[in-house]
């Protein structure tokens, strides 16, 4: 794992000696391949140049890190419990080893010695939720749950599994698959993000149309708080017992306690999976099609609509074609769509689809969806394009790190929005990003693109990417933050929500009050005051 | 309250940067008009535009959620079938919609060129403004907001945009044009769409109308054009802006339906207005002739005279987004479907109002002033002074030239956009201005004066001069005075703030700064229906006035006192005189309301009655300014009194009658006349 970038150490994009882009490692379908279009795309989109490199800080130097602020009494007592810990520069981490009981011990000790605890799962937060608050003066303990990674039991009668909250998404799926099951919860970060983190942020998976979001998947959970352990007494599938206490935990972002164990729904592994894709003449038609699919409640396991910029981006990431035949077929397809069907290459957009389930039903479902798409001018564009689209979500974070080597910084953010405002919001936010970059002296037009990644009855989830070339800027990080802030303001003004699944963290705290009203803030605050009066879970997220 | 002075914040008006002009007629005089009318026209368009025809526009409006919602609502309220209402809506749209055709524009391009070359010496346009506009059109939907002084305005606008290969606008026009059958249709085909003058309670009409405008705007079919002032200003003063259309065009931005809207104020200034004496007659109560095609042809006599030049200044595009930043919380629309009509909140109303004033101010600032405007101001003042003092009226050419040069320098220091030809000598400038306006001035015994004595001037020389009653003679004289005043009015906005301060100093019982400010604030409040004074900007206006007068050494402002310097007397005298007709006018209106107004005075009867009252006073010599006969001034005065609550409109059985609070009106009159200190009036007002 990289300490200063996304993902595995062996996997990254680079420009080889011939100046071609290459994706290293063996883990992904794109790994080991040459991506001929990427260089031109980067140069064309950002005005970035392979000549201008800005290398990342290679290794963490312990002298550049401030010495730890230790609470000696706490450390002494911790030693006696046998819980392993470290305060090396690279770790700065205490490990809650093994089990729920360890966590209970640590939380008790922390309360006793007034130490601040910050739970740490997979470390994939993008909302500054894991940053130590600079105003915190107490000793801070990062409570790493990564060793609590076992499936404790599987209940085949009720189709539930009881799992320790530190487990990482891909391990959970792999282990369940061994028994013929899955959770179906697949956030884009599932390689690294943990079950506890999903609960704490109200995560959403790409196949939520079949399996549901995290709040639909959880049947029971245990959380250790300074007041003690909170859990329900039974596993009834639904209860009318006042407001659901799970909803105090879901989305609490580590401010109330540590989630240690979760019972969640499982499903038999799908018999059949099929990818697909549809090309639309423009984004408007694509959105109209998704809206219709949602209306008829026939959304496939996943459906995502990319705008034109993202379509081009996906195109640039096509690996080198090995046979002349494939390249000939590609050319033919392009000719058919742009010349024969009259699609404008600068307007067309693509939806990627994933169907899952019983084979016959999948084929029937597929037909239904393609029929709807046809009404909106959509043309089926093949399985391969669809599959590649999903693969891209896993490699895109690596690409961000490549960008940083060449003066390009970028990030993604999300929102949810009612159907009638999807188009307006997308247009306004993209335009605002371009506008703000220009205002703040960014020399090159930024990448400002979006995709609709989830459909609901009453609206959709939209995901934005933005990136710009920061050459010539004195403080690019500050500019970046300002642009992101402006983009969020634009989202809210256009009727979008503060977050669909990334959470609030510290990054979006400023908007919480207007988002949930004064009374809402008061309600959350009073829960916090009761559960954690000494602010042991002092990461200062959310409120 | 006068806050601590922040003069340094004021930018120096002398440094106001303005673009240069190019004459578009120059090329027309040397090349083929036909080729010009038929030339290739390929304007740049809005980048987000979905190209579609005028007919598609109509169906988009009829199928909109907004309209459907209102139709259903109207159906439940009236019990009529939705289909019938749909038909009604369709008919409204038919009556309203434009049918912009390039061929009609080409026809106008040809004929107007012929006419323009005949009437005008030049039509000057700031080309940098055109370039800014071109940029703006590509980026966001554009709304053109020209000033409105003449019928010519909107044809002229389209003509200019055609000339510069810019997208032709769709123009909101009053229904009165529709009376002219052929012309009405021609205008429709050149991009005009027609709105009824009043449709207060008609929900359906409002829905069709606002949806029509929004659809044009959102889709970026064409730049939208309308007149903020709502109607032609007969006095050449800017009119209090109307907010309806501005509200409609801002709405799509507030609701996030467009990223931004660019508002482009355009200032059109005429050296000589075609409707000059027509307006004066109208203001004096000779009813305005109903627009008819044949009437327009009779106006052909007008077409053989010299009307000098026209200046069209395309101002800086104003982004609604930046204008509203920090002022409007767009989240307020998040909880209700956007197609359900909602009355704008106070926050939005206030914002639209403020913006409207700012835009009209922007129009004013970029109005080109000709030397004649200054001469008219001087000659008018001279006329009234000589009348009062019984001296011989008029000024010698040297006196006039000397005074004009003085006023030229003063107005430049106040930031006026004055086009004074610096290459010619002042006396040449004066001569040529006078010759262009020879209908309004005369030379007698070597003195230049207003042509009031031959006021029967409109009478043909051949006809025997019929005996005129004193009243008719008075009205005839007033035609000249009002025509002249309309030129002086063009410069009013330059002098307004210093003039209010000068009058305040005159009225205030001491030089105490607070007292002067109170007096200033009272006058400003009183006149805020008469002049463009941005709401809530009293302190800024006061400081601007102080700054200007201090800068030119006419005033000394200390922490507690405002003192007039030796050299300031002349300027302050001039400024006070400039505002005096308005002060007197408002007092007369007050006096009328106190003395003559009966219980049953209706709003309708107000103008004829007050006019009679004023004529009586003028004939008796109790009143100096025949300008006060202007119905515009009378209406504004009444509006001010209504606003201040000194007069109330009755509702119910006595609908339309005016209830006068005589104590309050009386005290306002006394305060205007300087008989009462302002503080008391302020109390009375509350």
PDB file of N, CA, C and O in Angstrom, chain B residues 434-486:
ATOM      1  N   UNK B 434     -27.090  75.725 -31.614  1.00  0.00           N
ATOM      2  CA  UNK B 434     -28.277  76.568 -31.725  1.00  0.00           C
ATOM      3  C   UNK B 434     -28.949  76.359 -33.065  1.00  0.00           C
ATOM      4  O   UNK B 434     -30.181  76.347 -33.164  1.00  0.00           O
ATOM      5  N   UNK B 435     -28.149  76.176 -34.108  1.00  0.00           N
ATOM      6  CA  UNK B 435     -28.765  76.073 -35.428  1.00  0.00           C
ATOM      7  C   UNK B 435     -29.538  74.765 -35.561  1.00  0.00           C
ATOM      8  O   UNK B 435     -30.560  74.711 -36.236  1.00  0.00           O
ATOM      9  N   UNK B 436     -29.060  73.714 -34.897  1.00  0.00           N
ATOM     10  CA  UNK B 436     -29.788  72.445 -34.965  1.00  0.00           C
ATOM     11  C   UNK B 436     -31.132  72.563 -34.243  1.00  0.00           C
ATOM     12  O   UNK B 436     -32.102  71.924 -34.605  1.00  0.00           O
ATOM     13  N   UNK B 437     -31.187  73.391 -33.232  1.00  0.00           N
ATOM     14  CA  UNK B 437     -32.405  73.500 -32.427  1.00  0.00           C
ATOM     15  C   UNK B 437     -33.065  74.864 -32.650  1.00  0.00           C
ATOM     16  O   UNK B 437     -33.589  75.459 -31.718  1.00  0.00           O
ATOM     17  N   UNK B 438     -33.034  75.313 -33.882  1.00  0.00           N
ATOM     18  CA  UNK B 438     -33.501  76.680 -34.128  1.00  0.00           C
ATOM     19  C   UNK B 438     -34.984  76.831 -33.827  1.00  0.00           C
ATOM     20  O   UNK B 438     -35.458  77.934 -33.615  1.00  0.00           O
ATOM     21  N   UNK B 439     -35.718  75.745 -33.769  1.00  0.00           N
ATOM     22  CA  UNK B 439     -37.140  75.848 -33.429  1.00  0.00           C
ATOM     23  C   UNK B 439     -37.370  76.277 -31.990  1.00  0.00           C
ATOM     24  O   UNK B 439     -38.451  76.744 -31.642  1.00  0.00           O
ATOM     25  N   UNK B 440     -36.379  76.121 -31.142  1.00  0.00           N
ATOM     26  CA  UNK B 440     -36.581  76.398 -29.716  1.00  0.00           C
ATOM     27  C   UNK B 440     -35.939  77.700 -29.258  1.00  0.00           C
ATOM     28  O   UNK B 440     -36.204  78.161 -28.152  1.00  0.00           O
ATOM     29  N   UNK B 441     -35.049  78.236 -30.080  1.00  0.00           N
ATOM     30  CA  UNK B 441     -34.382  79.485 -29.670  1.00  0.00           C
ATOM     31  C   UNK B 441     -34.592  80.560 -30.719  1.00  0.00           C
ATOM     32  O   UNK B 441     -34.900  80.274 -31.876  1.00  0.00           O
ATOM     33  N   UNK B 442     -34.426  81.791 -30.286  1.00  0.00           N
ATOM     34  CA  UNK B 442     -34.485  82.877 -31.268  1.00  0.00           C
ATOM     35  C   UNK B 442     -33.456  83.937 -30.870  1.00  0.00           C
ATOM     36  O   UNK B 442     -33.013  84.009 -29.724  1.00  0.00           O
ATOM     37  N   UNK B 443     -33.121  84.751 -31.842  1.00  0.00           N
ATOM     38  CA  UNK B 443     -32.212  85.866 -31.618  1.00  0.00           C
ATOM     39  C   UNK B 443     -33.063  87.113 -31.645  1.00  0.00           C
ATOM     40  O   UNK B 443     -33.824  87.314 -32.587  1.00  0.00           O
ATOM     41  N   UNK B 444     -33.001  87.892 -30.591  1.00  0.00           N
ATOM     42  CA  UNK B 444     -33.682  89.173 -30.727  1.00  0.00           C
ATOM     43  C   UNK B 444     -32.831  90.233 -30.069  1.00  0.00           C
ATOM     44  O   UNK B 444     -32.373  90.063 -28.944  1.00  0.00           O
ATOM     45  N   UNK B 445     -32.596  91.282 -30.800  1.00  0.00           N
ATOM     46  CA  UNK B 445     -31.733  92.402 -30.373  1.00  0.00           C
ATOM     47  C   UNK B 445     -30.398  91.891 -29.859  1.00  0.00           C
ATOM     48  O   UNK B 445     -29.950  92.251 -28.783  1.00  0.00           O
ATOM     49  N   UNK B 446     -29.827  90.946 -30.600  1.00  0.00           N
ATOM     50  CA  UNK B 446     -28.503  90.443 -30.241  1.00  0.00           C
ATOM     51  C   UNK B 446     -28.500  89.529 -29.035  1.00  0.00           C
ATOM     52  O   UNK B 446     -27.453  89.173 -28.514  1.00  0.00           O
ATOM     53  N   UNK B 447     -29.682  89.207 -28.543  1.00  0.00           N
ATOM     54  CA  UNK B 447     -29.718  88.306 -27.392  1.00  0.00           C
ATOM     55  C   UNK B 447     -30.373  86.985 -27.774  1.00  0.00           C
ATOM     56  O   UNK B 447     -31.383  86.960 -28.479  1.00  0.00           O
ATOM     57  N   UNK B 448     -29.757  85.931 -27.279  1.00  0.00           N
ATOM     58  CA  UNK B 448     -30.291  84.604 -27.570  1.00  0.00           C
ATOM     59  C   UNK B 448     -31.254  84.234 -26.456  1.00  0.00           C
ATOM     60  O   UNK B 448     -30.927  84.368 -25.274  1.00  0.00           O
ATOM     61  N   UNK B 449     -32.426  83.825 -26.818  1.00  0.00           N
ATOM     62  CA  UNK B 449     -33.404  83.441 -25.792  1.00  0.00           C
ATOM     63  C   UNK B 449     -34.294  82.322 -26.307  1.00  0.00           C
ATOM     64  O   UNK B 449     -34.253  81.976 -27.478  1.00  0.00           O
ATOM     65  N   UNK B 450     -35.091  81.808 -25.392  1.00  0.00           N
ATOM     66  CA  UNK B 450     -36.021  80.753 -25.785  1.00  0.00           C
ATOM     67  C   UNK B 450     -37.091  81.352 -26.688  1.00  0.00           C
ATOM     68  O   UNK B 450     -37.520  82.485 -26.485  1.00  0.00           O
ATOM     69  N   UNK B 451     -37.541  80.563 -27.640  1.00  0.00           N
ATOM     70  CA  UNK B 451     -38.494  81.070 -28.627  1.00  0.00           C
ATOM     71  C   UNK B 451     -39.908  80.995 -28.100  1.00  0.00           C
ATOM     72  O   UNK B 451     -40.801  80.440 -28.730  1.00  0.00           O
ATOM     73  N   UNK B 452     -40.141  81.565 -26.933  1.00  0.00           N
ATOM     74  CA  UNK B 452     -41.471  81.441 -26.351  1.00  0.00           C
ATOM     75  C   UNK B 452     -42.463  82.453 -26.914  1.00  0.00           C
ATOM     76  O   UNK B 452     -43.660  82.185 -26.954  1.00  0.00           O
ATOM     77  N   UNK B 453     -41.973  83.616 -27.339  1.00  0.00           N
ATOM     78  CA  UNK B 453     -42.910  84.656 -27.770  1.00  0.00           C
ATOM     79  C   UNK B 453     -43.648  84.237 -29.037  1.00  0.00           C
ATOM     80  O   UNK B 453     -44.830  84.439 -29.185  1.00  0.00           O
ATOM     81  N   UNK B 454     -42.902  83.602 -29.953  1.00  0.00           N
ATOM     82  CA  UNK B 454     -43.554  83.139 -31.175  1.00  0.00           C
ATOM     83  C   UNK B 454     -44.116  81.738 -30.954  1.00  0.00           C
ATOM     84  O   UNK B 454     -44.081  80.894 -31.828  1.00  0.00           O
ATOM     85  N   UNK B 455     -44.609  81.554 -29.765  1.00  0.00           N
ATOM     86  CA  UNK B 455     -45.014  80.201 -29.390  1.00  0.00           C
ATOM     87  C   UNK B 455     -46.078  79.641 -30.301  1.00  0.00           C
ATOM     88  O   UNK B 455     -46.241  78.446 -30.409  1.00  0.00           O
ATOM     89  N   UNK B 456     -46.792  80.526 -30.953  1.00  0.00           N
ATOM     90  CA  UNK B 456     -47.760  80.020 -31.911  1.00  0.00           C
ATOM     91  C   UNK B 456     -47.066  79.468 -33.132  1.00  0.00           C
ATOM     92  O   UNK B 456     -47.688  79.256 -34.161  1.00  0.00           O
ATOM     93  N   UNK B 457     -45.787  79.282 -33.012  1.00  0.00           N
ATOM     94  CA  UNK B 457     -44.917  78.892 -34.114  1.00  0.00           C
ATOM     95  C   UNK B 457     -45.430  77.758 -34.976  1.00  0.00           C
ATOM     96  O   UNK B 457     -45.081  77.662 -36.141  1.00  0.00           O
ATOM     97  N   UNK B 458     -46.245  76.927 -34.393  1.00  0.00           N
ATOM     98  CA  UNK B 458     -46.747  75.802 -35.162  1.00  0.00           C
ATOM     99  C   UNK B 458     -47.794  76.266 -36.194  1.00  0.00           C
ATOM    100  O   UNK B 458     -48.133  75.530 -37.097  1.00  0.00           O
ATOM    101  N   UNK B 459     -48.299  77.497 -36.017  1.00  0.00           N
ATOM    102  CA  UNK B 459     -49.296  78.019 -36.954  1.00  0.00           C
ATOM    103  C   UNK B 459     -48.622  78.303 -38.294  1.00  0.00           C
ATOM    104  O   UNK B 459     -47.534  78.864 -38.341  1.00  0.00           O
ATOM    105  N   UNK B 460     -49.249  77.867 -39.351  1.00  0.00           N
ATOM    106  CA  UNK B 460     -48.651  78.089 -40.662  1.00  0.00           C
ATOM    107  C   UNK B 460     -48.618  79.589 -40.977  1.00  0.00           C
ATOM    108  O   UNK B 460     -49.547  80.315 -40.647  1.00  0.00           O
ATOM    109  N   UNK B 461     -47.569  80.018 -41.632  1.00  0.00           N
ATOM    110  CA  UNK B 461     -47.404  81.448 -41.879  1.00  0.00           C
ATOM    111  C   UNK B 461     -48.578  82.042 -42.675  1.00  0.00           C
ATOM    112  O   UNK B 461     -48.951  83.197 -42.458  1.00  0.00           O
ATOM    113  N   UNK B 462     -49.129  81.258 -43.573  1.00  0.00           N
ATOM    114  CA  UNK B 462     -50.182  81.784 -44.421  1.00  0.00           C
ATOM    115  C   UNK B 462     -51.469  82.112 -43.665  1.00  0.00           C
ATOM    116  O   UNK B 462     -52.156  83.093 -43.939  1.00  0.00           O
ATOM    117  N   UNK B 463     -51.748  81.311 -42.679  1.00  0.00           N
ATOM    118  CA  UNK B 463     -53.016  81.475 -41.976  1.00  0.00           C
ATOM    119  C   UNK B 463     -53.006  82.731 -41.126  1.00  0.00           C
ATOM    120  O   UNK B 463     -51.987  83.085 -40.542  1.00  0.00           O
ATOM    121  N   UNK B 464     -54.138  83.372 -41.060  1.00  0.00           N
ATOM    122  CA  UNK B 464     -54.203  84.534 -40.166  1.00  0.00           C
ATOM    123  C   UNK B 464     -54.121  84.054 -38.720  1.00  0.00           C
ATOM    124  O   UNK B 464     -54.656  83.006 -38.382  1.00  0.00           O
ATOM    125  N   UNK B 465     -53.399  84.786 -37.932  1.00  0.00           N
ATOM    126  CA  UNK B 465     -53.279  84.360 -36.530  1.00  0.00           C
ATOM    127  C   UNK B 465     -54.588  84.600 -35.820  1.00  0.00           C
ATOM    128  O   UNK B 465     -54.999  85.728 -35.613  1.00  0.00           O
ATOM    129  N   UNK B 466     -55.221  83.547 -35.464  1.00  0.00           N
ATOM    130  CA  UNK B 466     -56.491  83.698 -34.769  1.00  0.00           C
ATOM    131  C   UNK B 466     -56.220  84.180 -33.352  1.00  0.00           C
ATOM    132  O   UNK B 466     -55.160  83.902 -32.783  1.00  0.00           O
ATOM    133  N   UNK B 467     -57.184  84.870 -32.855  1.00  0.00           N
ATOM    134  CA  UNK B 467     -57.028  85.367 -31.486  1.00  0.00           C
ATOM    135  C   UNK B 467     -56.931  84.187 -30.537  1.00  0.00           C
ATOM    136  O   UNK B 467     -57.712  83.249 -30.627  1.00  0.00           O
ATOM    137  N   UNK B 468     -55.941  84.215 -29.681  1.00  0.00           N
ATOM    138  CA  UNK B 468     -55.796  83.118 -28.740  1.00  0.00           C
ATOM    139  C   UNK B 468     -56.112  83.597 -27.347  1.00  0.00           C
ATOM    140  O   UNK B 468     -55.823  84.739 -26.984  1.00  0.00           O
ATOM    141  N   UNK B 469     -56.687  82.703 -26.579  1.00  0.00           N
ATOM    142  CA  UNK B 469     -56.974  83.044 -25.189  1.00  0.00           C
ATOM    143  C   UNK B 469     -55.665  83.047 -24.431  1.00  0.00           C
ATOM    144  O   UNK B 469     -54.690  82.402 -24.850  1.00  0.00           O
ATOM    145  N   UNK B 470     -55.603  83.723 -23.291  1.00  0.00           N
ATOM    146  CA  UNK B 470     -54.360  83.717 -22.496  1.00  0.00           C
ATOM    147  C   UNK B 470     -53.967  82.302 -22.126  1.00  0.00           C
ATOM    148  O   UNK B 470     -52.787  81.977 -22.050  1.00  0.00           O
ATOM    149  N   UNK B 471     -54.973  81.476 -21.923  1.00  0.00           N
ATOM    150  CA  UNK B 471     -54.671  80.101 -21.530  1.00  0.00           C
ATOM    151  C   UNK B 471     -53.975  79.368 -22.666  1.00  0.00           C
ATOM    152  O   UNK B 471     -52.975  78.671 -22.455  1.00  0.00           O
ATOM    153  N   UNK B 472     -54.496  79.563 -23.884  1.00  0.00           N
ATOM    154  CA  UNK B 472     -53.864  78.911 -25.029  1.00  0.00           C
ATOM    155  C   UNK B 472     -52.437  79.398 -25.220  1.00  0.00           C
ATOM    156  O   UNK B 472     -51.532  78.641 -25.527  1.00  0.00           O
ATOM    157  N   UNK B 473     -52.273  80.696 -25.015  1.00  0.00           N
ATOM    158  CA  UNK B 473     -50.944  81.269 -25.187  1.00  0.00           C
ATOM    159  C   UNK B 473     -49.974  80.660 -24.175  1.00  0.00           C
ATOM    160  O   UNK B 473     -48.845  80.313 -24.489  1.00  0.00           O
ATOM    161  N   UNK B 474     -50.485  80.525 -22.959  1.00  0.00           N
ATOM    162  CA  UNK B 474     -49.675  79.924 -21.897  1.00  0.00           C
ATOM    163  C   UNK B 474     -49.254  78.512 -22.285  1.00  0.00           C
ATOM    164  O   UNK B 474     -48.077  78.142 -22.161  1.00  0.00           O
ATOM    165  N   UNK B 475     -50.204  77.752 -22.794  1.00  0.00           N
ATOM    166  CA  UNK B 475     -49.898  76.367 -23.164  1.00  0.00           C
ATOM    167  C   UNK B 475     -48.910  76.329 -24.319  1.00  0.00           C
ATOM    168  O   UNK B 475     -48.003  75.505 -24.352  1.00  0.00           O
ATOM    169  N   UNK B 476     -49.092  77.237 -25.257  1.00  0.00           N
ATOM    170  CA  UNK B 476     -48.149  77.276 -26.375  1.00  0.00           C
ATOM    171  C   UNK B 476     -46.736  77.583 -25.900  1.00  0.00           C
ATOM    172  O   UNK B 476     -45.773  77.001 -26.375  1.00  0.00           O
ATOM    173  N   UNK B 477     -46.653  78.515 -24.984  1.00  0.00           N
ATOM    174  CA  UNK B 477     -45.328  78.828 -24.434  1.00  0.00           C
ATOM    175  C   UNK B 477     -44.761  77.608 -23.705  1.00  0.00           C
ATOM    176  O   UNK B 477     -43.596  77.282 -23.815  1.00  0.00           O
ATOM    177  N   UNK B 478     -45.659  76.946 -23.005  1.00  0.00           N
ATOM    178  CA  UNK B 478     -45.211  75.788 -22.219  1.00  0.00           C
ATOM    179  C   UNK B 478     -44.663  74.676 -23.109  1.00  0.00           C
ATOM    180  O   UNK B 478     -43.767  73.927 -22.700  1.00  0.00           O
ATOM    181  N   UNK B 479     -45.187  74.594 -24.341  1.00  0.00           N
ATOM    182  CA  UNK B 479     -44.657  73.576 -25.254  1.00  0.00           C
ATOM    183  C   UNK B 479     -43.158  73.789 -25.463  1.00  0.00           C
ATOM    184  O   UNK B 479     -42.362  72.849 -25.381  1.00  0.00           O
ATOM    185  N   UNK B 480     -42.782  75.021 -25.681  1.00  0.00           N
ATOM    186  CA  UNK B 480     -41.360  75.312 -25.901  1.00  0.00           C
ATOM    187  C   UNK B 480     -40.558  75.055 -24.625  1.00  0.00           C
ATOM    188  O   UNK B 480     -39.475  74.449 -24.651  1.00  0.00           O
ATOM    189  N   UNK B 481     -41.119  75.520 -23.513  1.00  0.00           N
ATOM    190  CA  UNK B 481     -40.401  75.351 -22.248  1.00  0.00           C
ATOM    191  C   UNK B 481     -40.195  73.864 -21.961  1.00  0.00           C
ATOM    192  O   UNK B 481     -39.093  73.422 -21.598  1.00  0.00           O
ATOM    193  N   UNK B 482     -41.259  73.087 -22.139  1.00  0.00           N
ATOM    194  CA  UNK B 482     -41.138  71.661 -21.838  1.00  0.00           C
ATOM    195  C   UNK B 482     -40.189  70.966 -22.809  1.00  0.00           C
ATOM    196  O   UNK B 482     -39.429  70.079 -22.417  1.00  0.00           O
ATOM    197  N   UNK B 483     -40.223  71.378 -24.084  1.00  0.00           N
ATOM    198  CA  UNK B 483     -39.288  70.786 -25.044  1.00  0.00           C
ATOM    199  C   UNK B 483     -37.862  71.067 -24.594  1.00  0.00           C
ATOM    200  O   UNK B 483     -37.002  70.197 -24.607  1.00  0.00           O
ATOM    201  N   UNK B 484     -37.669  72.303 -24.189  1.00  0.00           N
ATOM    202  CA  UNK B 484     -36.327  72.699 -23.760  1.00  0.00           C
ATOM    203  C   UNK B 484     -35.942  71.954 -22.485  1.00  0.00           C
ATOM    204  O   UNK B 484     -34.811  71.483 -22.339  1.00  0.00           O
ATOM    205  N   UNK B 485     -36.907  71.843 -21.589  1.00  0.00           N
ATOM    206  CA  UNK B 485     -36.639  71.160 -20.321  1.00  0.00           C
ATOM    207  C   UNK B 485     -36.251  69.711 -20.568  1.00  0.00           C
ATOM    208  O   UNK B 485     -35.438  69.143 -19.836  1.00  0.00           O
ATOM    209  N   UNK B 486     -36.815  69.117 -21.633  1.00  0.00           N
ATOM    210  CA  UNK B 486     -36.484  67.720 -21.880  1.00  0.00           C
ATOM    211  C   UNK B 486     -34.994  67.585 -22.224  1.00  0.00           C
ATOM    212  O   UNK B 486     -34.401  66.548 -21.972  1.00  0.00           O
TER     213      UNK B 486
END
